[in-house]
XYZ file of C-alpha atoms in Angstrom:
744
model
C 0.176 0.185 -0.122
C 2.976 2.447 0.829
C 4.576 1.784 -2.371
C 1.268 1.914 -4.407
C 0.819 5.496 -2.621
C 3.912 6.633 -3.567
C 3.867 5.362 -7.169
C 0.592 7.163 -7.399
C 2.082 10.369 -6.163
C 5.180 10.036 -8.765
C 2.524 9.846 -11.428
C 0.654 12.986 -10.723
C 3.682 15.284 -10.230
C 4.972 13.901 -13.974
C 1.533 14.589 -15.332
C 1.173 18.210 -13.723
C 4.671 18.854 -15.135
C 3.521 17.380 -18.628
C 0.344 19.606 -18.684
C 2.442 22.794 -17.158
C 4.777 22.286 -20.293
C 1.782 22.306 -22.563
C -0.052 25.648 -21.645
C -1.186 27.281 -24.914
C -0.258 30.771 -25.681
C -3.748 31.904 -25.133
C -3.887 30.840 -21.642
C -2.661 33.917 -20.469
C -5.669 36.553 -19.537
C -6.093 38.456 -22.746
C -6.187 42.640 -22.024
C -8.835 44.589 -23.769
C -8.865 48.255 -24.241
C -11.879 50.623 -24.953
C -11.751 54.050 -25.986
C -15.166 56.153 -26.140
C -15.492 59.126 -28.342
C -15.917 62.879 -27.296
C -14.591 64.777 -30.026
C -11.823 67.087 -28.779
C -12.193 65.617 -24.878
C -10.910 62.032 -26.533
C -7.536 63.204 -26.504
C -7.317 62.448 -22.685
C -7.058 58.703 -24.002
C -3.348 59.524 -24.741
C -3.016 59.963 -20.943
C -4.171 57.062 -20.321
C -1.971 55.038 -22.979
C 1.157 56.948 -21.753
C 0.423 55.395 -18.410
C -0.266 51.841 -19.896
C 2.922 52.043 -21.805
C 4.922 53.463 -18.712
C 3.644 50.363 -16.765
C 4.917 47.781 -19.555
C 1.286 46.667 -19.480
C 0.840 44.886 -22.961
C -2.845 45.634 -24.731
C -4.229 42.715 -27.139
C -7.411 43.841 -28.364
C -8.458 47.718 -28.930
C -12.052 48.839 -29.793
C -12.882 52.572 -30.113
C -15.763 54.886 -31.241
C -14.906 58.545 -33.270
C -12.289 59.903 -31.555
C -11.436 56.895 -29.566
C -11.527 55.315 -32.763
C -8.562 57.608 -33.826
C -6.834 57.598 -31.284
C -7.382 53.539 -30.631
C -6.337 52.740 -34.553
C -2.681 54.619 -34.183
C -1.857 52.598 -31.241
C -3.314 49.246 -32.695
C -1.103 50.281 -35.554
C 1.769 50.472 -33.328
C 2.397 53.959 -32.262
C 3.433 54.464 -28.773
C 1.600 56.730 -26.447
C 4.475 59.031 -26.629
C 4.296 59.068 -30.562
C 0.516 59.692 -30.851
C 0.886 62.804 -27.860
C 3.440 64.464 -30.362
C 1.273 63.527 -33.503
C -1.454 65.445 -31.580
C 0.348 68.122 -30.600
C 1.557 68.842 -34.109
C -1.710 68.823 -36.058
C -3.217 72.017 -37.032
C -6.601 71.126 -35.655
C -8.433 74.003 -37.337
C -7.415 72.914 -40.554
C -8.101 69.190 -40.296
C -11.812 69.612 -39.093
C -12.821 72.288 -41.597
C -13.462 72.039 -45.603
C -10.413 73.807 -46.270
C -7.183 73.191 -47.679
C -3.848 74.682 -46.458
C -3.397 77.374 -48.266
C 0.025 75.802 -48.985
C -1.502 73.533 -51.116
C -3.684 76.066 -53.417
C -1.771 76.722 -56.876
C -0.949 80.298 -56.858
C -3.118 81.570 -59.082
C -6.110 80.860 -56.815
C -4.490 81.960 -53.394
C -5.573 85.776 -53.866
C -9.479 84.434 -53.874
C -9.088 81.418 -51.623
C -11.283 81.337 -48.427
C -11.984 85.464 -49.063
C -15.210 85.345 -48.661
C -18.050 85.073 -46.188
C -20.606 83.176 -48.199
C -20.214 80.744 -51.043
C -23.357 79.699 -52.985
C -22.855 76.951 -55.533
C -25.024 76.908 -59.111
C -26.543 73.866 -58.945
C -29.736 73.115 -61.203
C -30.185 76.181 -62.453
C -30.009 78.259 -59.111
C -27.759 79.109 -56.341
C -27.950 76.859 -53.183
C -27.189 77.229 -49.645
C -24.079 75.104 -48.744
C -24.754 72.284 -46.197
C -21.882 73.418 -44.405
C -20.936 69.536 -43.679
C -17.390 68.880 -43.651
C -15.977 66.158 -45.883
C -13.048 66.040 -43.630
C -10.447 65.930 -46.598
C -7.302 67.070 -44.576
C -8.156 64.176 -41.760
C -8.485 61.652 -44.628
C -5.462 62.675 -45.740
C -3.462 62.714 -42.205
C -5.043 59.171 -41.380
C -3.685 58.037 -44.909
C -0.219 59.065 -44.067
C -0.193 57.932 -40.622
C -1.384 54.385 -41.434
C 0.153 54.170 -44.740
C 2.197 51.695 -43.370
C -0.840 49.389 -42.875
C -1.967 49.347 -46.348
C -1.839 46.109 -47.340
C -3.591 44.622 -44.384
C -7.560 44.532 -45.116
C -8.286 42.282 -41.901
C -8.247 44.884 -38.730
C -7.383 41.909 -36.555
C -4.208 41.267 -37.984
C -2.928 44.660 -37.065
C -0.074 44.642 -34.524
C -2.860 44.882 -31.902
C -6.246 43.406 -33.415
C -8.758 46.175 -33.427
C -12.027 47.282 -34.388
C -14.170 50.314 -34.426
C -18.107 51.093 -34.355
C -20.375 53.293 -36.716
C -23.837 53.625 -37.154
C -26.040 52.801 -40.105
C -27.855 55.619 -41.203
C -30.656 53.442 -42.243
C -31.274 51.261 -39.658
C -30.090 53.124 -36.792
C -28.142 50.150 -35.774
C -24.639 49.526 -34.510
C -22.327 48.380 -37.431
C -19.019 46.834 -36.118
C -16.223 47.431 -38.731
C -12.992 44.694 -38.651
C -12.123 44.900 -42.261
C -11.616 47.140 -45.355
C -10.263 50.290 -45.733
C -9.154 51.094 -42.380
C -9.165 54.856 -43.538
C -12.678 54.952 -44.410
C -13.674 52.750 -41.470
C -12.069 55.605 -38.992
C -13.767 58.284 -40.999
C -17.296 56.568 -40.838
C -16.590 55.690 -36.876
C -16.292 59.686 -36.740
C -18.920 61.300 -39.111
C -20.974 63.246 -36.364
C -24.648 63.977 -38.097
C -24.797 67.274 -39.113
C -21.167 68.343 -38.553
C -19.440 65.434 -41.170
C -20.555 63.492 -44.313
C -21.978 60.221 -44.020
C -19.628 57.671 -45.295
C -20.282 54.814 -47.893
C -18.812 51.766 -46.906
C -19.531 48.378 -47.628
C -22.969 49.301 -49.311
C -24.292 50.937 -46.407
C -24.343 54.705 -45.439
C -22.267 55.087 -42.102
C -22.316 57.644 -39.339
C -20.851 58.087 -35.989
C -21.155 55.178 -33.880
C -21.347 57.225 -30.960
C -24.960 57.799 -31.892
C -25.712 54.375 -30.506
C -22.526 52.948 -29.096
C -20.063 55.557 -27.851
C -18.472 53.128 -25.630
C -18.015 49.671 -27.188
C -16.970 47.626 -24.239
C -18.874 44.645 -25.434
C -17.090 44.459 -28.687
C -13.856 44.323 -26.905
C -14.889 41.320 -24.754
C -16.632 39.616 -28.303
C -12.919 39.741 -29.747
C -11.572 37.883 -26.706
C -10.376 40.140 -24.070
C -10.434 38.605 -20.313
C -9.750 41.938 -18.740
C -10.795 45.233 -20.206
C -9.473 48.716 -19.365
C -12.283 51.284 -20.447
C -11.717 54.910 -20.527
C -14.688 57.360 -21.110
C -14.878 60.968 -21.839
C -18.489 61.324 -22.439
C -20.734 63.287 -20.013
C -23.956 62.124 -19.304
C -27.198 64.032 -20.543
C -27.840 67.423 -19.361
C -30.045 68.176 -16.753
C -33.247 69.883 -17.630
C -32.048 73.316 -16.413
C -28.746 73.040 -18.668
C -31.014 72.422 -21.898
C -31.494 76.210 -23.107
C -31.700 76.175 -26.797
C -32.799 74.118 -29.894
C -29.548 72.593 -30.685
C -29.015 71.212 -26.943
C -32.336 69.875 -27.474
C -31.725 67.930 -30.720
C -28.032 66.834 -29.138
C -29.936 65.411 -26.163
C -32.560 63.498 -28.023
C -29.395 62.303 -30.626
C -27.844 60.515 -27.424
C -30.688 59.094 -25.787
C -29.572 55.711 -26.949
C -25.812 56.004 -26.635
C -26.744 56.919 -23.007
C -28.828 53.769 -22.306
C -25.933 51.980 -23.992
C -23.378 53.179 -21.959
C -24.980 51.875 -18.624
C -25.217 48.681 -20.028
C -21.267 48.540 -21.219
C -19.712 50.049 -17.951
C -19.855 47.117 -15.759
C -18.253 45.165 -18.525
C -14.847 46.862 -17.302
C -12.455 45.544 -14.824
C -10.800 48.976 -14.763
C -13.348 51.975 -15.560
C -11.835 55.151 -16.067
C -14.707 58.065 -16.291
C -13.107 61.576 -17.532
C -16.109 63.750 -18.334
C -14.256 66.876 -18.944
C -17.052 69.043 -18.493
C -15.352 72.116 -18.820
C -14.576 70.969 -22.303
C -16.656 70.192 -25.377
C -16.442 68.280 -28.491
C -14.710 71.025 -30.540
C -12.329 72.515 -27.730
C -9.254 71.500 -29.967
C -7.683 75.015 -28.974
C -7.695 73.313 -25.416
C -5.861 70.167 -26.951
C -2.815 70.627 -24.622
C -4.789 71.070 -21.517
C -6.860 68.231 -22.211
C -4.219 65.874 -22.941
C -2.639 67.205 -19.833
C -5.745 66.096 -17.871
C -5.518 62.557 -19.086
C -2.049 62.123 -18.128
C -2.552 63.307 -14.325
C -5.538 60.880 -14.661
C -3.194 58.067 -16.072
C -0.587 58.866 -13.174
C -3.109 58.158 -10.854
C -3.879 54.535 -12.500
C -0.046 53.721 -12.968
C 0.057 51.782 -9.751
C -2.747 49.389 -10.806
C -1.525 49.093 -14.133
C 1.410 48.156 -12.797
C 0.227 45.354 -10.279
C -1.551 44.078 -13.452
C 1.488 43.724 -15.600
C 3.618 42.357 -12.873
C 0.879 39.719 -12.336
C 0.545 38.825 -15.638
C 4.449 38.635 -16.240
C 4.431 36.424 -13.109
C 2.339 33.529 -14.599
C 4.027 30.514 -15.625
C 3.179 30.487 -19.112
C 4.829 31.283 -22.417
C 5.652 34.975 -23.385
C 3.329 36.561 -25.849
C 5.791 37.414 -28.725
C 3.552 38.959 -31.179
C 5.460 42.132 -32.878
C 3.582 44.977 -31.780
C 5.552 47.810 -33.721
C 4.554 49.896 -36.516
C 5.488 48.029 -39.640
C 7.847 49.768 -41.887
C 6.875 50.231 -45.644
C 8.739 52.085 -48.024
C 7.746 53.463 -51.526
C 5.215 51.546 -53.586
C 5.429 51.247 -57.435
C 1.998 52.391 -58.601
C 1.443 50.469 -62.179
C -2.199 51.550 -62.731
C -5.098 53.209 -61.464
C -8.926 54.229 -61.755
C -10.480 57.623 -61.103
C -14.342 57.588 -59.923
C -16.671 60.174 -60.081
C -15.462 62.638 -62.938
C -18.281 64.545 -64.669
C -16.947 68.295 -65.698
C -13.323 67.241 -65.686
C -11.325 64.251 -67.639
C -9.209 61.561 -66.351
C -6.298 63.157 -68.347
C -6.896 66.614 -66.503
C -7.390 65.173 -62.805
C -3.694 63.010 -63.635
C -1.928 65.725 -65.087
C -3.334 67.954 -61.811
C -1.945 65.308 -59.616
C 1.253 64.561 -61.789
C 0.789 61.211 -61.157
C 2.952 58.585 -63.379
C 2.522 54.969 -63.534
C 5.363 52.704 -62.764
C 6.799 55.297 -60.283
C 7.277 55.131 -56.886
C 5.599 57.245 -54.197
C 4.926 57.071 -50.363
C 2.102 58.114 -48.496
C 3.715 61.814 -48.278
C 4.031 61.719 -51.854
C 0.540 60.830 -52.184
C -0.921 63.642 -50.038
C 0.943 66.053 -51.845
C -0.365 64.853 -55.186
C -3.905 64.796 -53.754
C -3.559 68.382 -52.538
C -2.232 69.666 -55.750
C -5.028 68.140 -57.897
C -7.399 69.562 -54.867
C -5.752 73.315 -55.143
C -6.886 73.528 -58.883
C -10.134 74.319 -56.777
C -12.130 71.889 -59.266
C -12.547 69.344 -56.753
C -14.325 69.369 -53.024
C -12.905 65.690 -52.150
C -10.247 63.290 -53.374
C -9.918 60.004 -51.625
C -7.787 57.006 -52.387
C -7.155 53.561 -51.235
C -4.321 51.340 -52.669
C -5.084 47.828 -53.778
C -1.898 45.117 -53.523
C -0.840 43.481 -56.641
C 0.190 39.937 -56.568
C 4.040 41.067 -58.139
C 4.273 43.543 -54.908
C 3.245 46.267 -56.926
C -0.075 48.371 -56.134
C -3.238 49.862 -58.159
C -4.460 53.060 -57.035
C -8.346 53.932 -56.501
C -9.507 57.622 -56.472
C -12.697 58.452 -55.651
C -13.660 62.188 -56.345
C -16.242 64.614 -55.749
C -16.119 67.694 -58.158
C -17.081 71.617 -56.842
C -19.704 72.728 -59.084
C -18.365 75.019 -61.805
C -19.974 78.177 -60.820
C -20.350 80.184 -57.519
C -21.697 83.049 -56.223
C -19.760 84.637 -53.559
C -20.666 87.685 -50.736
C -18.455 89.101 -48.280
C -18.846 92.008 -46.076
C -16.230 94.525 -44.748
C -15.967 97.834 -43.194
C -12.978 99.799 -42.879
C -12.209 103.067 -41.324
C -10.564 104.177 -44.831
C -12.970 102.681 -47.192
C -16.149 102.791 -45.380
C -18.541 99.779 -45.102
C -18.841 97.413 -48.397
C -20.861 94.480 -49.826
C -18.615 92.565 -52.027
C -20.225 90.344 -54.428
C -18.192 87.867 -56.466
C -19.268 85.315 -59.581
C -16.788 82.573 -60.344
C -17.247 80.330 -63.058
C -14.606 77.650 -64.086
C -14.384 76.497 -68.178
C -17.037 79.328 -68.940
C -15.193 80.683 -72.195
C -12.220 77.949 -72.669
C -11.648 74.510 -70.989
C -9.208 74.806 -68.022
C -9.948 78.262 -67.338
C -11.606 80.611 -64.687
C -13.700 83.890 -65.285
C -14.630 85.977 -62.484
C -15.963 89.488 -61.948
C -16.141 91.224 -58.690
C -17.789 94.391 -57.426
C -17.398 96.406 -54.233
C -20.745 98.075 -53.145
C -20.705 101.044 -50.508
C -19.150 104.163 -49.914
C -16.545 103.387 -52.518
C -17.249 101.682 -55.624
C -14.803 98.977 -57.226
C -14.981 96.464 -59.651
C -12.739 93.753 -61.322
C -13.117 91.554 -63.967
C -10.499 88.504 -64.847
C -10.175 85.649 -67.027
C -7.184 83.025 -66.106
C -6.248 80.445 -68.937
C -4.196 77.624 -67.339
C -1.677 76.184 -70.009
C 0.806 73.061 -69.794
C 0.058 69.613 -68.830
C 0.069 70.307 -64.977
C -1.041 73.740 -65.512
C 1.904 75.423 -64.541
C 1.821 77.972 -66.953
C -1.098 80.811 -66.944
C -2.236 83.696 -69.145
C -4.375 86.173 -66.867
C -6.218 88.810 -68.584
C -7.866 91.515 -66.472
C -9.119 94.753 -65.831
C -10.170 96.785 -62.550
C -11.917 99.963 -61.755
C -11.607 101.791 -58.196
C -13.095 105.131 -56.828
C -12.147 106.461 -53.549
C -12.541 109.343 -51.582
C -9.267 110.311 -50.038
C -8.388 112.805 -47.469
C -5.563 115.046 -47.397
C -3.320 116.159 -44.346
C -1.142 118.923 -43.620
C 1.237 118.396 -40.815
C -0.820 115.250 -39.415
C -3.952 117.233 -39.593
C -7.147 116.715 -41.879
C -7.071 119.293 -44.758
C -8.821 118.390 -47.610
C -10.661 115.798 -49.659
C -10.443 114.701 -53.074
C -11.746 111.986 -55.467
C -9.437 109.577 -56.960
C -10.628 107.083 -60.129
C -8.160 104.481 -61.228
C -8.509 102.234 -63.782
C -6.168 99.559 -65.230
C -5.732 96.816 -67.537
C -3.396 94.071 -67.185
C -2.015 90.905 -69.360
C 0.656 88.519 -67.560
C 2.092 85.255 -68.537
C 3.273 83.312 -65.445
C 4.845 80.159 -64.853
C 4.666 78.572 -61.471
C 7.846 76.958 -60.359
C 5.574 74.933 -57.312
C 2.769 75.579 -55.447
C 4.083 78.195 -53.992
C 6.230 80.482 -56.572
C 5.576 82.351 -59.753
C 7.441 84.136 -62.322
C 5.671 86.296 -64.494
C 6.259 89.014 -67.449
C 3.403 91.395 -68.160
C 1.727 94.713 -69.722
C -0.383 97.123 -67.956
C -2.076 100.111 -68.879
C -2.916 102.708 -65.943
C -5.225 105.739 -65.832
C -5.310 108.180 -63.124
C -7.823 110.963 -62.221
C -7.760 113.324 -59.428
C -10.555 115.978 -58.775
C -10.907 118.143 -55.275
C -13.930 117.861 -53.289
C -12.979 119.674 -50.347
C -9.859 122.250 -51.009
C -6.695 121.924 -49.158
C -3.239 123.414 -49.158
C -2.182 120.526 -51.833
C -4.516 120.537 -54.589
C -4.203 118.556 -57.704
C -6.806 118.271 -60.675
C -6.669 116.365 -63.985
C -5.542 112.836 -65.121
C -2.740 110.640 -66.494
C -2.349 107.544 -68.432
C 0.460 105.268 -69.616
C 1.690 102.194 -70.579
C 3.768 99.678 -68.352
C 5.830 96.372 -69.108
C 6.938 94.642 -65.894
C 8.631 91.418 -64.624
C 7.256 89.684 -61.780
C 8.325 87.205 -58.786
C 5.883 86.254 -56.315
C 6.053 83.536 -53.434
C 3.227 82.612 -50.910
C 3.914 79.587 -48.166
C 1.538 80.887 -45.595
C -0.507 78.283 -43.951
C -3.725 80.248 -43.782
C -5.112 83.234 -44.965
C -6.248 84.658 -41.789
C -3.911 84.791 -38.793
C -1.069 83.026 -40.332
C 1.197 81.045 -37.953
C 4.055 80.421 -40.577
C 5.174 81.132 -44.039
C 6.350 84.100 -46.018
C 4.648 86.093 -48.605
C 7.254 88.058 -51.603
C 5.827 90.021 -53.966
C 8.615 91.857 -56.265
C 8.178 93.837 -59.397
C 10.222 95.689 -61.609
C 8.499 98.309 -63.875
C 9.159 100.288 -67.094
C 6.849 103.024 -67.277
C 6.489 104.373 -70.832
C 6.017 107.867 -71.726
C 3.039 109.628 -69.866
C 0.229 111.820 -70.766
C -0.430 113.996 -67.993
C -3.177 116.594 -68.099
C -2.912 118.213 -64.558
C -2.930 121.416 -63.151
C -1.467 121.874 -59.688
C -1.968 124.877 -57.027
C 0.834 124.111 -54.949
C 4.255 125.958 -54.192
C 6.938 123.698 -55.268
C 10.612 123.225 -54.340
C 11.413 124.440 -58.110
C 9.224 127.010 -59.551
C 10.291 126.284 -63.228
C 8.976 122.488 -62.727
C 6.762 120.947 -65.545
C 4.717 117.833 -65.279
C 7.352 115.390 -67.470
C 6.023 112.775 -69.544
C 9.651 110.900 -69.621
C 9.855 107.257 -69.182
C 11.253 105.980 -66.044
C 11.829 102.801 -63.880
C 10.666 101.714 -60.618
C 10.656 98.806 -58.210
C 8.261 97.159 -56.008
C 9.060 95.067 -52.825
C 6.642 93.393 -50.205
C 7.471 90.760 -47.592
C 5.555 89.266 -44.795
C 7.110 86.486 -42.593
C 5.536 84.779 -39.624
C 7.261 82.330 -37.664
C 5.287 80.421 -34.782
C 6.710 80.478 -31.365
C 4.783 77.864 -30.027
C 1.091 77.004 -29.919
C -0.150 80.451 -29.077
C 2.735 82.686 -30.363
C 3.741 84.232 -33.604
C 6.619 86.512 -34.164
C 5.803 88.664 -37.396
C 7.929 90.931 -39.914
C 6.603 93.143 -42.869
C 9.234 94.953 -45.094
C 7.694 97.073 -47.913
C 9.668 99.302 -50.241
C 8.708 101.229 -53.640
C 10.959 103.399 -55.715
C 10.302 105.559 -58.824
C 13.932 105.967 -60.070
C 14.368 109.600 -61.761
C 11.375 110.751 -60.594
C 10.979 114.442 -59.407
C 8.547 116.079 -61.448
C 6.445 113.205 -62.665
C 2.844 113.060 -61.046
C 0.032 110.333 -59.875
C 2.213 107.681 -59.633
C 3.716 108.110 -55.983
C 3.457 105.749 -53.224
C 0.785 106.502 -50.413
C 1.784 106.254 -47.371
C -0.493 104.917 -44.101
C -3.183 102.686 -42.755
C -2.698 99.157 -41.493
C -4.531 97.262 -44.004
C -3.624 97.177 -47.616
C -6.614 98.322 -49.938
C -5.317 100.239 -52.980
C -2.692 100.841 -55.615
C 0.586 102.329 -54.456
C -0.171 102.282 -50.992
C 2.600 101.484 -48.309
C 0.975 100.605 -44.954
C 2.468 102.236 -41.845
C 1.165 101.476 -38.345
C 0.602 105.032 -36.748
C -0.735 107.256 -39.653
C -3.692 107.431 -41.859
C -4.134 106.350 -45.289
C -2.512 109.311 -47.569
C -0.915 111.195 -44.401
C 2.390 111.465 -46.997
C 3.190 110.919 -50.780
C 6.614 109.898 -51.688
C 8.211 108.580 -54.463
C 10.803 106.244 -53.045
C 9.807 104.844 -49.684
C 10.876 101.664 -47.446
C 9.070 100.621 -43.950
C 10.178 97.820 -41.629
C 7.998 96.293 -39.078
C 7.673 94.009 -36.347
C 5.357 92.579 -34.197
C 4.175 89.932 -31.877
C 1.027 87.822 -31.924
C -0.258 85.930 -29.006
C -3.731 83.958 -28.709
C -5.681 84.577 -25.840
C -8.553 82.249 -26.353
C -9.732 80.826 -29.264
C -10.085 82.796 -31.989
C -9.178 85.859 -29.866
C -5.707 87.661 -30.490
C -3.632 90.257 -29.261
C -1.071 91.889 -31.510
C 1.882 94.518 -31.005
C 3.593 96.122 -33.923
C 6.244 98.594 -34.062
C 7.849 99.870 -37.464
C 9.807 102.586 -38.983
C 9.757 104.244 -42.359
C 12.741 106.010 -44.414
C 11.741 108.430 -47.358
C 13.537 110.298 -49.897
C 16.661 107.880 -50.004
C 16.998 107.792 -53.669
C 14.430 110.054 -55.313
C 12.768 112.998 -53.682
C 9.460 114.724 -55.379
C 9.180 118.348 -56.566
C 5.540 118.441 -55.311
C 5.286 116.803 -52.126
C 7.249 117.326 -48.630
C 7.321 114.653 -46.411
C 9.987 113.666 -43.565
C 12.888 111.610 -43.898
C 12.001 109.179 -41.359
C 8.542 108.159 -39.311
C 8.174 105.668 -36.294
C 4.898 104.498 -35.093
C 3.233 101.476 -33.081
C 0.135 100.048 -32.659
C -1.754 97.472 -30.437
C -4.608 95.252 -31.969
C -7.115 92.895 -30.263
C -8.457 90.619 -33.124
C -11.532 88.242 -33.204
C -11.982 85.805 -36.051
C -15.843 84.824 -36.357
C -17.972 83.916 -38.974
C -17.726 87.263 -41.210
C -14.093 87.348 -40.890
C -12.081 89.293 -38.270
C -13.089 92.132 -36.335
C -9.623 94.064 -35.697
C -10.001 97.139 -33.149
C -6.469 99.197 -32.866
C -5.161 101.878 -31.206
C -1.932 103.580 -33.317
C 0.576 106.124 -32.292
C 3.497 107.885 -34.139
C 6.392 109.561 -32.686
C 6.279 112.304 -35.414
C 2.925 113.357 -34.928
C 2.451 112.659 -31.303
C -1.400 111.439 -31.753
C -3.208 108.629 -30.487
C -5.368 107.476 -33.203
C -7.857 104.561 -33.859
C -8.380 102.119 -36.368
C -11.264 99.538 -37.552
C -11.147 96.869 -39.687
C -13.952 94.270 -39.729
C -13.833 91.478 -42.806
C -11.707 90.804 -45.679
C -11.399 93.922 -47.972
C -11.675 94.050 -51.608
């Protein structure tokens, strides 16, 4: 009996050892991670991921909805939490969540008209219709395409470095749709397609919107994937109490998220570690507070670090074979595109689209190249949305599929502007493409207000990639301009100015053009209120010129970085003055000349970002009329803070037209600080030099000026509201300056 018992014990231990040696890999408890939607508040998830990484805890499955799907898919793709934090900090959220391109992507000939008007009405079905205001998310799509490019071959999301699923809502049934395969960019974009804000996404025969409508916190889905232990991070807020539902929008949002709120009550108990972060002081669009939101998540993550560390140590201590799955972001170099397909073209041809992209088959491209090419085609303004997918072929090459939505060919545009100099104006524009000839843009703009202005232009694109352009234009301006004597208002005269212009230019890139042109100019002055400086009459002449222009600014309003340079060299042919002057000149024998002369014009604006809130700005402007003493009506007008009319040299500290000079140079340095979202404070200081090459026989002005300004700005739907105080050391006067909207 004793020997039998000993034999039985030996067999038992041998069996146990054999059993331990055969423990399968999946025996270790699997960790699931669920990240809720919540718009900008979802950036707080990054802080939780940083704590998980610091603890050495390995996540086996990830699910997410809306912003949670964006953060989640980056983590599942192999990006570390630190990398995701850097990505979030470097993103221009204003651009990413808008229908606008970066100004750098727009072709040079289109930059002056881009994002200039308050309202743009497309001509559809023989009438102008209101824009839906719904975002296509073009830039968001491209950014995700760049970040997830290494996964383009993987169509099964469960084969990502960390298996992943996201949730959308079928708009036709109202049911949740779990996305685990297909095109990952389309899946993520559909998961965050907030109704009434983003357009719905066509996906596998369904039209999908934000998963947060029905399942904002998809814990049950990560359980279904195989998770034994779930960490859930939830940034969504509960429904508003009755006393906080104050308007129709809040009522609609409250109703829209009834189902989501009920679903969350079911999902929360499924978590082993539940992390509520309601962030009630922020909302879904508080991307201007992204740094603060991420920091909030980091603080919460530090509180949870001991639990994550204990969990990681417990899993590592298990007597099981270590998980050896590769969780790093795959490396993927350039791919060779051997074929392509373009879907959705109506007004333009496939050849035009491919040429606009500058796409060649059997060439190698990476994600940055493809994004640049998409932005290049979008920058022609013919297309409202361009998305692509890559289909791997058996020989390690790819076929590119482009899905395109075109802009209507004709738009009516309206803008409003008030400026202390030009008064209140309604600016009405009609722009049509391919109206007169293929690959062209024609427009007419009228400024109706205290000063009448009108411009007509026809732009003809030439060349395979439209890098040559012929522009024919004409413009008429009528201004009432105040004259000054020793910095005091002295009189008023009416100026009429007309020009006809023809220029052939060549774009060396999206941001640089070289051009040669000819221009006819006509100017007439007639006093309305007599002053000590009085001219009456007209002058007209022809000019030939060479032009260089560079524009790398990142946006039209309040740019953070980039440079704008405009340089022009002119040869002014014989003039035809018919002028009477009632003024005492330096030389009593002076007469108005008809001689030709040369002139140079130069302007530069430079912006350098000093962080997320601060921008340093520089402005240099110069104009020189050589051998210009007793010429007339082509001097440079000094003063004003907004560039509005020909030959104006802006100067902080003086009103428009305070002085006139044939040779002037000004240098400005400024500092802009963002106080709140869309609210800025800008300080400027500038100096101006006069008469350093040519001195006029008709105007007396100081050789040196210095001035300063402080501007409070708010950027709202109708453009910027700018309130300034200015001071000049020479005038010794503090004066106000107001500008609202974008001028003509």
